Amino acid sequence: MSSTEIALIALAIGLIIGVGVSLLVMWAYRAKARVELETSSAIPDGVADVLRSMDDAACVVDVSGLVLATSVAATRFGIEVGAILENQELRQLVRNVRSTGGTGTETMRITRGGLSLDPRLVSARASTLGPRLMLLIIRDVTEQERLDQMRNDFVANTSHELKTPVGAVSLLAEAIESAADDPAQVRIFAARISAEAARLGQLTGRILSLSRLQAADGLADVNPVAIDEVIMASIEAHVVQADSAGVELVRGGDRGVWVRGDAQILIEAVGNLLTNAIVYSPRGSRVGVGVKADGDVVEIAVADQGIGISEADRERIFERFYRADEARSRRTGGTGLGLSIVKHATQRHGGEVRLWSRPGRGSTFTIRLPRIETPVIDQDEKRKKKRARKAAKAAAPARARNGDRA
Ligand code: ADP
């Protein structure tokens, strides 16, 4: 036998012994943990039942950090009965609270179970359960933090957007005061105040729509909705804007298609697409509204031959307050919220919005919604729908009534 072979055999024997010893140590450790688990201070009556009924991750640990009982959700953080609490920050919290007594809460980022998962932001609360036991409750607040951040951004952006027209109104009021002797100037400033007021109205209306869509868990007023009615109401509300912009509105495609949802919200969504299509199109061009029933899906496409949207902007235009061309959007009375409303309204209906666009050629926004069978409608329903259409017509957006265009 060569010396290399002897060395290899020695190495193999060494490995086998090493692995054997490790297994033995692990087995002994687990056995010790089991014994400790069985013999350690008894968990107070009812605590295990409470843990079982908890939605949060929670566990009872002893002084050595050994986990004695857990809630179901604790496994999400890799916390298991019979194992040692692994996370160092959680252990530190438990130690601190143990030394001071009472309760302690800390917010920290911890990794759930396997390392591949994103760290979660948690609020961990440790409380003394007895001389040897601590209760640890770990509440996942990641989603809460995301929503808070979104809300804060929204409030900050909204106040920023409101500042401009409010500031303009106050400056114009001062200008009117100092031009009191010049009726022509007063008329000009008054007209500008009116325009700013309309802009404020438009902005607050859209902010309300968006926060309603984002706040509610579902749609408030859900009924079978005829897409024909939605298209007719949206077009009627935009005839004046299209006329004064010199844009022709054309309706095409399938008729008699139905979805389940809130007619007002759908009319507003299609209306926002029409407003944009008209605003971002040149005089003499066409804006088409087409409906296509494709199996279980209804597609409502609003197509224009306008300025189009660059690839980089296509990624972002559904974000709140995002505008591809800030100056142009403001000049035409835009709020930067129209498409965000379209996106949320569509999602609330279980659908999605698709966008095709080429700069200089035009854009097509397609709302895709789940289709339903044609329902049997009674006369009451018909009257309700007629009233809804009238209301939508009366609420045509200020931008549409202004007939402003690019
Ligand atoms: P806005 O009130 O500014 O129109 P939207 O949320 O409705 O806000 O649209 C966001 C941005 O997307 C607009 O500012 C504009 O740059 C771009 N956009 C939307 N629709 C069109 C369109 N049909 N053609 C070209 N650009 C569009």
GROMACS .gro file of C-alpha atoms and ligand atoms in nm:
model
  433
    1MET     CA    1   0.000   0.000   0.000
    2SER     CA    2   0.144   0.332  -0.102
    3SER     CA    3   0.182   0.621   0.141
    4THR     CA    4  -0.084   0.819  -0.056
    5GLU     CA    5  -0.334   0.536  -0.009
    6ILE     CA    6  -0.256   0.516   0.360
    7ALA     CA    7  -0.306   0.893   0.389
    8LEU     CA    8  -0.643   0.869   0.206
    9ILE     CA    9  -0.762   0.584   0.428
   10ALA     CA   10  -0.654   0.781   0.738
   11LEU     CA   11  -0.843   1.084   0.607
   12ALA     CA   12  -1.158   0.879   0.544
   13ILE     CA   13  -1.142   0.723   0.892
   14GLY     CA   14  -1.089   1.071   1.039
   15LEU     CA   15  -1.393   1.202   0.849
   16ILE     CA   16  -1.612   0.911   0.958
   17ILE     CA   17  -1.508   0.960   1.322
   18GLY     CA   18  -1.562   1.339   1.293
   19VAL     CA   19  -1.910   1.303   1.147
   20GLY     CA   20  -1.996   1.035   1.406
   21VAL     CA   21  -1.882   1.253   1.691
   22SER     CA   22  -2.078   1.554   1.556
   23LEU     CA   23  -2.392   1.342   1.522
   24LEU     CA   24  -2.344   1.215   1.875
   25VAL     CA   25  -2.300   1.570   2.008
   26MET     CA   26  -2.611   1.687   1.820
   27TRP     CA   27  -2.811   1.392   1.948
   28ALA     CA   28  -2.693   1.456   2.304
   29TYR     CA   29  -2.778   1.825   2.268
   30ARG     CA   30  -3.130   1.754   2.140
   31ALA     CA   31  -3.183   1.493   2.410
   32LYS     CA   32  -3.069   1.748   2.671
   33ALA     CA   33  -3.305   2.009   2.520
   34ARG     CA   34  -3.590   1.756   2.534
   35VAL     CA   35  -3.514   1.673   2.894
   36GLU     CA   36  -3.490   2.043   2.981
   37LEU     CA   37  -3.813   2.101   2.796
   38GLU     CA   38  -3.985   1.837   2.998
   39THR     CA   39  -3.830   1.929   3.330
   40SER     CA   40  -3.798   2.307   3.300
   41SER     CA   41  -4.032   2.535   3.480
   42ALA     CA   42  -4.384   2.447   3.381
   43ILE     CA   43  -4.556   2.689   3.144
   44PRO     CA   44  -4.836   2.863   3.335
   45ASP     CA   45  -5.183   2.724   3.274
   46GLY     CA   46  -5.354   2.852   2.964
   47VAL     CA   47  -5.041   3.009   2.806
   48ALA     CA   48  -5.005   2.729   2.551
   49ASP     CA   49  -5.375   2.765   2.460
   50VAL     CA   50  -5.335   3.140   2.417
   51LEU     CA   51  -5.030   3.087   2.198
   52ARG     CA   52  -5.221   2.841   1.981
   53SER     CA   53  -5.494   3.099   1.917
   54MET     CA   54  -5.255   3.383   1.828
   55ASP     CA   55  -5.206   3.518   1.475
   56ASP     CA   56  -4.871   3.677   1.560
   57ALA     CA   57  -4.551   3.483   1.599
   58ALA     CA   58  -4.502   3.421   1.971
   59CYS     CA   59  -4.310   3.187   2.197
   60VAL     CA   60  -4.222   3.110   2.555
   61VAL     CA   61  -3.847   3.080   2.622
   62ASP     CA   62  -3.658   2.987   2.937
   63VAL     CA   63  -3.348   3.153   3.080
   64SER     CA   64  -3.116   2.962   2.848
   65GLY     CA   65  -3.308   3.078   2.539
   66LEU     CA   66  -3.468   2.736   2.490
   67VAL     CA   67  -3.807   2.760   2.318
   68LEU     CA   68  -4.074   2.581   2.523
   69ALA     CA   69  -4.395   2.668   2.338
   70THR     CA   70  -4.484   2.858   2.021
   71SER     CA   71  -4.775   2.995   1.824
   72VAL     CA   72  -4.827   2.856   1.473
   73ALA     CA   73  -4.689   3.172   1.309
   74ALA     CA   74  -4.359   3.140   1.497
   75THR     CA   75  -4.232   2.888   1.243
   76ARG     CA   76  -4.228   3.172   0.986
   77PHE     CA   77  -3.931   3.308   1.179
   78GLY     CA   78  -3.773   2.966   1.223
   79ILE     CA   79  -3.870   2.950   1.592
   80GLU     CA   80  -3.942   2.593   1.699
   81VAL     CA   81  -4.014   2.415   2.025
   82GLY     CA   82  -3.705   2.237   2.159
   83ALA     CA   83  -3.461   2.464   1.974
   84ILE     CA   84  -3.264   2.758   2.102
   85LEU     CA   85  -3.390   3.104   2.000
   86GLU     CA   86  -3.142   3.177   1.722
   87ASN     CA   87  -3.184   3.544   1.648
   88GLN     CA   88  -2.928   3.742   1.846
   89GLU     CA   89  -3.134   4.061   1.863
   90LEU     CA   90  -3.437   3.875   1.998
   91ARG     CA   91  -3.219   3.698   2.254
   92GLN     CA   92  -3.068   4.031   2.360
   93LEU     CA   93  -3.417   4.176   2.403
   94VAL     CA   94  -3.518   3.877   2.616
   95ARG     CA   95  -3.198   3.914   2.828
   96ASN     CA   96  -3.250   4.289   2.877
   97VAL     CA   97  -3.610   4.249   2.984
   98ARG     CA   98  -3.517   3.961   3.214
   99SER     CA   99  -3.258   4.171   3.392
  100THR     CA  100  -3.487   4.473   3.433
  101GLY     CA  101  -3.815   4.279   3.477
  102GLY     CA  102  -4.154   4.377   3.334
  103THR     CA  103  -4.190   4.428   2.960
  104GLY     CA  104  -3.984   4.568   2.674
  105THR     CA  105  -4.059   4.636   2.308
  106GLU     CA  106  -3.818   4.689   2.021
  107THR     CA  107  -3.854   4.730   1.646
  108MET     CA  108  -3.598   4.537   1.442
  109ARG     CA  109  -3.542   4.376   1.104
  110ILE     CA  110  -3.512   4.000   1.118
  111THR     CA  111  -3.483   3.729   0.858
  112ARG     CA  112  -3.762   3.476   0.847
  113GLY     CA  113  -3.674   3.107   0.851
  114GLY     CA  114  -3.432   3.052   0.563
  115LEU     CA  115  -3.184   3.326   0.479
  116SER     CA  116  -3.316   3.357   0.124
  117LEU     CA  117  -3.628   3.542   0.240
  118ASP     CA  118  -3.644   3.920   0.269
  119PRO     CA  119  -3.586   4.055   0.616
  120ARG     CA  120  -3.910   4.157   0.788
  121LEU     CA  121  -3.963   4.459   1.004
  122VAL     CA  122  -4.102   4.336   1.335
  123SER     CA  123  -4.212   4.484   1.660
  124ALA     CA  124  -4.089   4.239   1.925
  125ARG     CA  125  -4.226   4.249   2.277
  126ALA     CA  126  -4.077   4.051   2.562
  127SER     CA  127  -4.257   4.007   2.895
  128THR     CA  128  -4.161   3.824   3.212
  129LEU     CA  129  -4.384   3.520   3.270
  130GLY     CA  130  -4.221   3.394   3.589
  131PRO     CA  131  -3.878   3.357   3.749
  132ARG     CA  132  -3.749   3.136   3.464
  133LEU     CA  133  -3.981   3.211   3.173
  134MET     CA  134  -4.023   3.491   2.919
  135LEU     CA  135  -4.299   3.547   2.666
  136LEU     CA  136  -4.191   3.688   2.330
  137ILE     CA  137  -4.445   3.826   2.081
  138ILE     CA  138  -4.316   3.914   1.734
  139ARG     CA  139  -4.553   4.125   1.525
  140ASP     CA  140  -4.470   4.159   1.154
  141VAL     CA  141  -4.516   4.529   1.074
  142THR     CA  142  -4.350   4.528   0.729
  143GLU     CA  143  -4.677   4.581   0.540
  144GLN     CA  144  -4.789   4.843   0.790
  145GLU     CA  145  -4.464   5.033   0.739
  146ARG     CA  146  -4.504   5.018   0.359
  147LEU     CA  147  -4.859   5.156   0.385
  148ASP     CA  148  -4.747   5.430   0.625
  149GLN     CA  149  -4.468   5.527   0.386
  150MET     CA  150  -4.713   5.537   0.093
  151ARG     CA  151  -4.955   5.748   0.296
  152ASN     CA  152  -4.680   5.990   0.398
  153ASP     CA  153  -4.558   6.024   0.039
  154PHE     CA  154  -4.914   6.083  -0.077
  155VAL     CA  155  -4.975   6.353   0.183
  156ALA     CA  156  -4.641   6.521   0.102
  157ASN     CA  157  -4.706   6.513  -0.276
  158THR     CA  158  -5.064   6.628  -0.235
  159SER     CA  159  -4.971   6.926  -0.021
  160HIS     CA  160  -4.702   7.015  -0.276
  161GLU     CA  161  -4.956   6.996  -0.562
  162LEU     CA  162  -5.214   7.200  -0.372
  163LYS     CA  163  -4.964   7.473  -0.290
  164THR     CA  164  -4.934   7.588  -0.652
  165PRO     CA  165  -5.301   7.675  -0.723
  166VAL     CA  166  -5.360   7.804  -0.370
  167GLY     CA  167  -5.055   8.031  -0.399
  168ALA     CA  168  -5.171   8.147  -0.744
  169VAL     CA  169  -5.520   8.233  -0.613
  170SER     CA  170  -5.377   8.442  -0.330
  171LEU     CA  171  -5.137   8.627  -0.565
  172LEU     CA  172  -5.416   8.692  -0.813
  173ALA     CA  173  -5.640   8.823  -0.535
  174GLU     CA  174  -5.366   9.071  -0.442
  175ALA     CA  175  -5.327   9.165  -0.810
  176ILE     CA  176  -5.701   9.234  -0.837
  177GLU     CA  177  -5.681   9.456  -0.533
  178SER     CA  178  -5.399   9.667  -0.674
  179ALA     CA  179  -5.564   9.683  -1.020
  180ALA     CA  180  -5.901   9.787  -0.877
  181ASP     CA  181  -5.911  10.097  -1.099
  182ASP     CA  182  -5.847   9.905  -1.420
  183PRO     CA  183  -6.157   9.696  -1.514
  184ALA     CA  184  -5.980   9.522  -1.805
  185GLN     CA  185  -5.700   9.398  -1.578
  186VAL     CA  186  -5.950   9.296  -1.311
  187ARG     CA  187  -6.136   9.083  -1.569
  188ILE     CA  188  -5.813   8.911  -1.676
  189PHE     CA  189  -5.713   8.834  -1.316
  190ALA     CA  190  -6.065   8.718  -1.229
  191ALA     CA  191  -6.063   8.477  -1.524
  192ARG     CA  192  -5.731   8.339  -1.405
  193ILE     CA  193  -5.867   8.297  -1.053
  194SER     CA  194  -6.157   8.099  -1.203
  195ALA     CA  195  -5.914   7.876  -1.392
  196GLU     CA  196  -5.708   7.812  -1.076
  197ALA     CA  197  -6.026   7.738  -0.879
  198ALA     CA  198  -6.133   7.487  -1.146
  199ARG     CA  199  -5.789   7.330  -1.124
  200LEU     CA  200  -5.821   7.304  -0.746
  201GLY     CA  201  -6.163   7.144  -0.786
  202GLN     CA  202  -6.025   6.893  -1.036
  203LEU     CA  203  -5.730   6.811  -0.814
  204THR     CA  204  -5.934   6.764  -0.495
  205GLY     CA  205  -6.192   6.554  -0.685
  206ARG     CA  206  -5.919   6.323  -0.814
  207ILE     CA  207  -5.748   6.302  -0.476
  208LEU     CA  208  -6.081   6.194  -0.326
  209SER     CA  209  -6.141   5.936  -0.600
  210LEU     CA  210  -5.796   5.791  -0.556
  211SER     CA  211  -5.807   5.774  -0.177
  212ARG     CA  212  -6.152   5.609  -0.193
  213LEU     CA  213  -6.019   5.351  -0.437
  214GLN     CA  214  -5.714   5.286  -0.224
  215ALA     CA  215  -5.891   5.282   0.111
  216ALA     CA  216  -6.190   5.056   0.049
  217ASP     CA  217  -6.147   4.682   0.071
  218GLY     CA  218  -6.385   4.627  -0.214
  219LEU     CA  219  -6.619   4.824  -0.435
  220ALA     CA  220  -6.911   4.991  -0.258
  221ASP     CA  221  -7.176   4.965  -0.528
  222VAL     CA  222  -7.136   4.641  -0.723
  223ASN     CA  223  -7.388   4.551  -0.993
  224PRO     CA  224  -7.392   4.408  -1.342
  225VAL     CA  225  -7.267   4.693  -1.563
  226ALA     CA  226  -7.332   4.727  -1.935
  227ILE     CA  227  -7.010   4.833  -2.105
  228ASP     CA  228  -7.227   5.009  -2.366
  229GLU     CA  229  -7.352   5.241  -2.090
  230VAL     CA  230  -7.001   5.304  -1.962
  231ILE     CA  231  -6.873   5.396  -2.307
  232MET     CA  232  -7.175   5.610  -2.388
  233ALA     CA  233  -7.153   5.803  -2.060
  234SER     CA  234  -6.777   5.857  -2.093
  235ILE     CA  235  -6.805   5.976  -2.452
  236GLU     CA  236  -7.098   6.208  -2.376
  237ALA     CA  237  -6.896   6.366  -2.096
  238HIS     CA  238  -6.609   6.441  -2.338
  239VAL     CA  239  -6.786   6.565  -2.648
  240VAL     CA  240  -6.732   6.932  -2.561
  241GLN     CA  241  -6.362   6.883  -2.482
  242ALA     CA  242  -6.310   6.688  -2.806
  243ASP     CA  243  -6.495   6.948  -3.013
  244SER     CA  244  -6.295   7.239  -2.885
  245ALA     CA  245  -5.970   7.043  -2.928
  246GLY     CA  246  -6.069   6.958  -3.287
  247VAL     CA  247  -6.047   6.585  -3.213
  248GLU     CA  248  -6.300   6.334  -3.347
  249LEU     CA  249  -6.433   6.070  -3.105
  250VAL     CA  250  -6.514   5.735  -3.266
  251ARG     CA  251  -6.682   5.436  -3.100
  252GLY     CA  252  -6.642   5.085  -3.235
  253GLY     CA  253  -6.631   4.715  -3.152
  254ASP     CA  254  -6.863   4.474  -2.974
  255ARG     CA  255  -7.194   4.569  -2.812
  256GLY     CA  256  -7.400   4.409  -2.537
  257VAL     CA  257  -7.103   4.311  -2.321
  258TRP     CA  258  -7.133   4.310  -1.942
  259VAL     CA  259  -6.906   4.315  -1.640
  260ARG     CA  260  -6.967   4.315  -1.265
  261GLY     CA  261  -6.865   4.633  -1.090
  262ASP     CA  262  -6.930   4.993  -1.004
  263ALA     CA  263  -7.053   5.182  -1.311
  264GLN     CA  264  -6.943   5.525  -1.181
  265ILE     CA  265  -6.589   5.411  -1.119
  266LEU     CA  266  -6.564   5.253  -1.464
  267ILE     CA  267  -6.707   5.565  -1.630
  268GLU     CA  268  -6.446   5.776  -1.448
  269ALA     CA  269  -6.164   5.540  -1.554
  270VAL     CA  270  -6.260   5.538  -1.923
  271GLY     CA  271  -6.322   5.914  -1.895
  272ASN     CA  272  -5.969   5.974  -1.768
  273LEU     CA  273  -5.829   5.782  -2.065
  274LEU     CA  274  -6.043   5.988  -2.302
  275THR     CA  275  -5.936   6.317  -2.139
  276ASN     CA  276  -5.570   6.224  -2.188
  277ALA     CA  277  -5.622   6.093  -2.541
  278ILE     CA  278  -5.778   6.426  -2.639
  279VAL     CA  279  -5.530   6.645  -2.450
  280TYR     CA  280  -5.221   6.469  -2.590
  281SER     CA  281  -5.347   6.458  -2.953
  282PRO     CA  282  -5.309   6.714  -3.231
  283ARG     CA  283  -5.605   6.900  -3.382
  284GLY     CA  284  -5.767   6.706  -3.663
  285SER     CA  285  -5.678   6.362  -3.524
  286ARG     CA  286  -5.905   6.078  -3.409
  287VAL     CA  287  -5.957   5.913  -3.075
  288GLY     CA  288  -6.116   5.569  -3.090
  289VAL     CA  289  -6.292   5.378  -2.815
  290GLY     CA  290  -6.321   5.010  -2.899
  291VAL     CA  291  -6.475   4.719  -2.711
  292LYS     CA  292  -6.374   4.358  -2.763
  293ALA     CA  293  -6.530   4.060  -2.590
  294ASP     CA  294  -6.271   3.785  -2.581
  295GLY     CA  295  -6.396   3.477  -2.394
  296ASP     CA  296  -6.413   3.564  -2.026
  297VAL     CA  297  -6.246   3.901  -2.077
  298VAL     CA  298  -6.372   4.238  -2.198
  299GLU     CA  299  -6.124   4.482  -2.345
  300ILE     CA  300  -6.196   4.854  -2.362
  301ALA     CA  301  -5.929   5.023  -2.573
  302VAL     CA  302  -5.884   5.400  -2.598
  303ALA     CA  303  -5.653   5.475  -2.890
  304ASP     CA  304  -5.515   5.810  -3.003
  305GLN     CA  305  -5.285   5.937  -3.278
  306GLY     CA  306  -5.111   6.178  -3.043
  307ILE     CA  307  -4.764   6.251  -2.913
  308GLY     CA  308  -4.708   5.899  -2.773
  309ILE     CA  309  -4.509   5.800  -2.466
  310SER     CA  310  -4.139   5.708  -2.451
  311GLU     CA  311  -4.037   5.367  -2.320
  312ALA     CA  312  -3.887   5.515  -1.999
  313ASP     CA  313  -4.208   5.705  -1.925
  314ARG     CA  314  -4.430   5.405  -2.001
  315GLU     CA  315  -4.282   5.239  -1.692
  316ARG     CA  316  -4.385   5.523  -1.463
  317ILE     CA  317  -4.694   5.702  -1.588
  318PHE     CA  318  -4.929   5.497  -1.367
  319GLU     CA  319  -4.754   5.630  -1.056
  320ARG     CA  320  -4.933   5.902  -0.863
  321PHE     CA  321  -4.833   6.253  -0.972
  322TYR     CA  322  -4.593   6.127  -1.240
  323ARG     CA  323  -4.603   6.325  -1.565
  324ALA     CA  324  -4.392   6.265  -1.873
  325ASP     CA  325  -4.392   6.636  -1.950
  326GLU     CA  326  -4.457   6.828  -1.631
  327ALA     CA  327  -4.504   7.169  -1.795
  328ARG     CA  328  -4.740   7.038  -2.061
  329SER     CA  329  -4.952   6.846  -1.810
  330ARG     CA  330  -4.988   7.152  -1.587
  331ARG     CA  331  -5.059   7.380  -1.884
  332THR     CA  332  -5.346   7.156  -1.991
  333GLY     CA  333  -5.489   7.131  -1.637
  334GLY     CA  334  -5.349   6.783  -1.566
  335THR     CA  335  -5.316   6.650  -1.214
  336GLY     CA  336  -5.084   6.355  -1.267
  337LEU     CA  337  -5.347   6.135  -1.099
  338GLY     CA  338  -5.565   6.032  -1.394
  339LEU     CA  339  -5.382   5.711  -1.484
  340SER     CA  340  -5.327   5.615  -1.123
  341ILE     CA  341  -5.706   5.625  -1.081
  342VAL     CA  342  -5.747   5.414  -1.397
  343LYS     CA  343  -5.502   5.154  -1.263
  344HIS     CA  344  -5.665   5.128  -0.920
  345ALA     CA  345  -6.019   5.131  -1.060
  346THR     CA  346  -5.931   4.845  -1.296
  347GLN     CA  347  -5.756   4.644  -1.027
  348ARG     CA  348  -6.058   4.687  -0.797
  349HIS     CA  349  -6.261   4.518  -1.070
  350GLY     CA  350  -6.017   4.227  -1.090
  351GLY     CA  351  -5.870   4.356  -1.415
  352GLU     CA  352  -5.558   4.523  -1.551
  353VAL     CA  353  -5.452   4.807  -1.783
  354ARG     CA  354  -5.222   4.754  -2.079
  355LEU     CA  355  -5.043   5.019  -2.275
  356TRP     CA  356  -4.907   5.033  -2.625
  357SER     CA  357  -4.738   5.352  -2.735
  358ARG     CA  358  -4.482   5.490  -2.978
  359PRO     CA  359  -4.356   5.849  -2.955
  360GLY     CA  360  -4.498   6.048  -3.244
  361ARG     CA  361  -4.743   5.773  -3.344
  362GLY     CA  362  -4.989   5.757  -3.059
  363SER     CA  363  -5.098   5.548  -2.764
  364THR     CA  364  -5.354   5.278  -2.688
  365PHE     CA  365  -5.461   5.215  -2.331
  366THR     CA  366  -5.654   4.889  -2.287
  367ILE     CA  367  -5.863   4.817  -1.979
  368ARG     CA  368  -5.918   4.440  -1.941
  369LEU     CA  369  -6.199   4.326  -1.713
  370PRO     CA  370  -6.359   3.990  -1.626
  371ARG     CA  371  -6.673   3.948  -1.835
  372ILE     CA  372  -7.009   3.822  -1.707
  373GLU     CA  373  -7.316   3.676  -1.879
  374THR     CA  374  -7.583   3.924  -1.988
  375PRO     CA  375  -7.809   3.961  -1.684
  376VAL     CA  376  -8.188   3.980  -1.679
  377ILE     CA  377  -8.258   4.342  -1.582
  378ASP     CA  378  -8.571   4.483  -1.426
  379GLN     CA  379  -8.709   4.831  -1.493
  380ASP     CA  380  -8.583   4.968  -1.160
  381GLU     CA  381  -8.228   4.887  -1.256
  382LYS     CA  382  -8.274   5.059  -1.590
  383ARG     CA  383  -8.394   5.378  -1.420
  384LYS     CA  384  -8.097   5.366  -1.180
  385LYS     CA  385  -7.856   5.342  -1.471
  386LYS     CA  386  -8.019   5.634  -1.648
  387ARG     CA  387  -7.978   5.846  -1.335
  388ALA     CA  388  -7.613   5.739  -1.306
  389ARG     CA  389  -7.546   5.848  -1.664
  390LYS     CA  390  -7.705   6.187  -1.600
  391ALA     CA  391  -7.492   6.232  -1.287
  392ALA     CA  392  -7.176   6.138  -1.479
  393LYS     CA  393  -7.258   6.394  -1.746
  394ALA     CA  394  -7.304   6.666  -1.485
  395ALA     CA  395  -6.973   6.571  -1.323
  396ALA     CA  396  -6.767   6.600  -1.643
  397PRO     CA  397  -6.416   6.707  -1.537
  398ALA     CA  398  -6.317   7.073  -1.544
  399ARG     CA  399  -6.034   6.986  -1.786
  400ALA     CA  400  -6.293   6.853  -2.030
  401ARG     CA  401  -6.521   7.153  -1.993
  402ASN     CA  402  -6.230   7.390  -2.041
  403GLY     CA  403  -6.161   7.220  -2.372
  404ASP     CA  404  -5.793   7.294  -2.319
  405ARG     CA  405  -5.548   7.111  -2.534
  406ALA     CA  406  -5.181   7.069  -2.603
  407ADP     P1  407  -5.215   6.406  -1.625
  407ADP     O1  408  -5.322   6.465  -1.543
  407ADP     O2  409  -5.084   6.478  -1.617
  407ADP     O3  410  -5.258   6.377  -1.764
  407ADP     P2  411  -5.219   6.120  -1.589
  407ADP     O4  412  -5.195   6.036  -1.469
  407ADP     O5  413  -5.353   6.109  -1.653
  407ADP     O6  414  -5.184   6.268  -1.550
  407ADP     O7  415  -5.109   6.084  -1.697
  407ADP     C1  416  -4.973   6.080  -1.655
  407ADP     C2  417  -4.883   6.121  -1.769
  407ADP     O8  418  -4.888   6.023  -1.872
  407ADP     C3  419  -4.926   6.251  -1.836
  407ADP     O9  420  -4.873   6.361  -1.769
  407ADP     C4  421  -4.867   6.234  -1.976
  407ADP    O10  422  -4.731   6.269  -1.973
  407ADP     C5  423  -4.874   6.083  -2.000
  407ADP     N1  424  -4.991   6.045  -2.082
  407ADP     C6  425  -5.108   5.995  -2.035
  407ADP     N2  426  -5.191   5.966  -2.136
  407ADP     C7  427  -5.126   5.998  -2.249
  407ADP     C8  428  -5.158   5.989  -2.389
  407ADP     N3  429  -5.276   5.941  -2.432
  407ADP     N4  430  -5.064   6.031  -2.478
  407ADP     C9  431  -4.945   6.078  -2.436
  407ADP     N5  432  -4.908   6.089  -2.306
  407ADP    C10  433  -4.998   6.048  -2.213
   0.00000   0.00000   0.00000
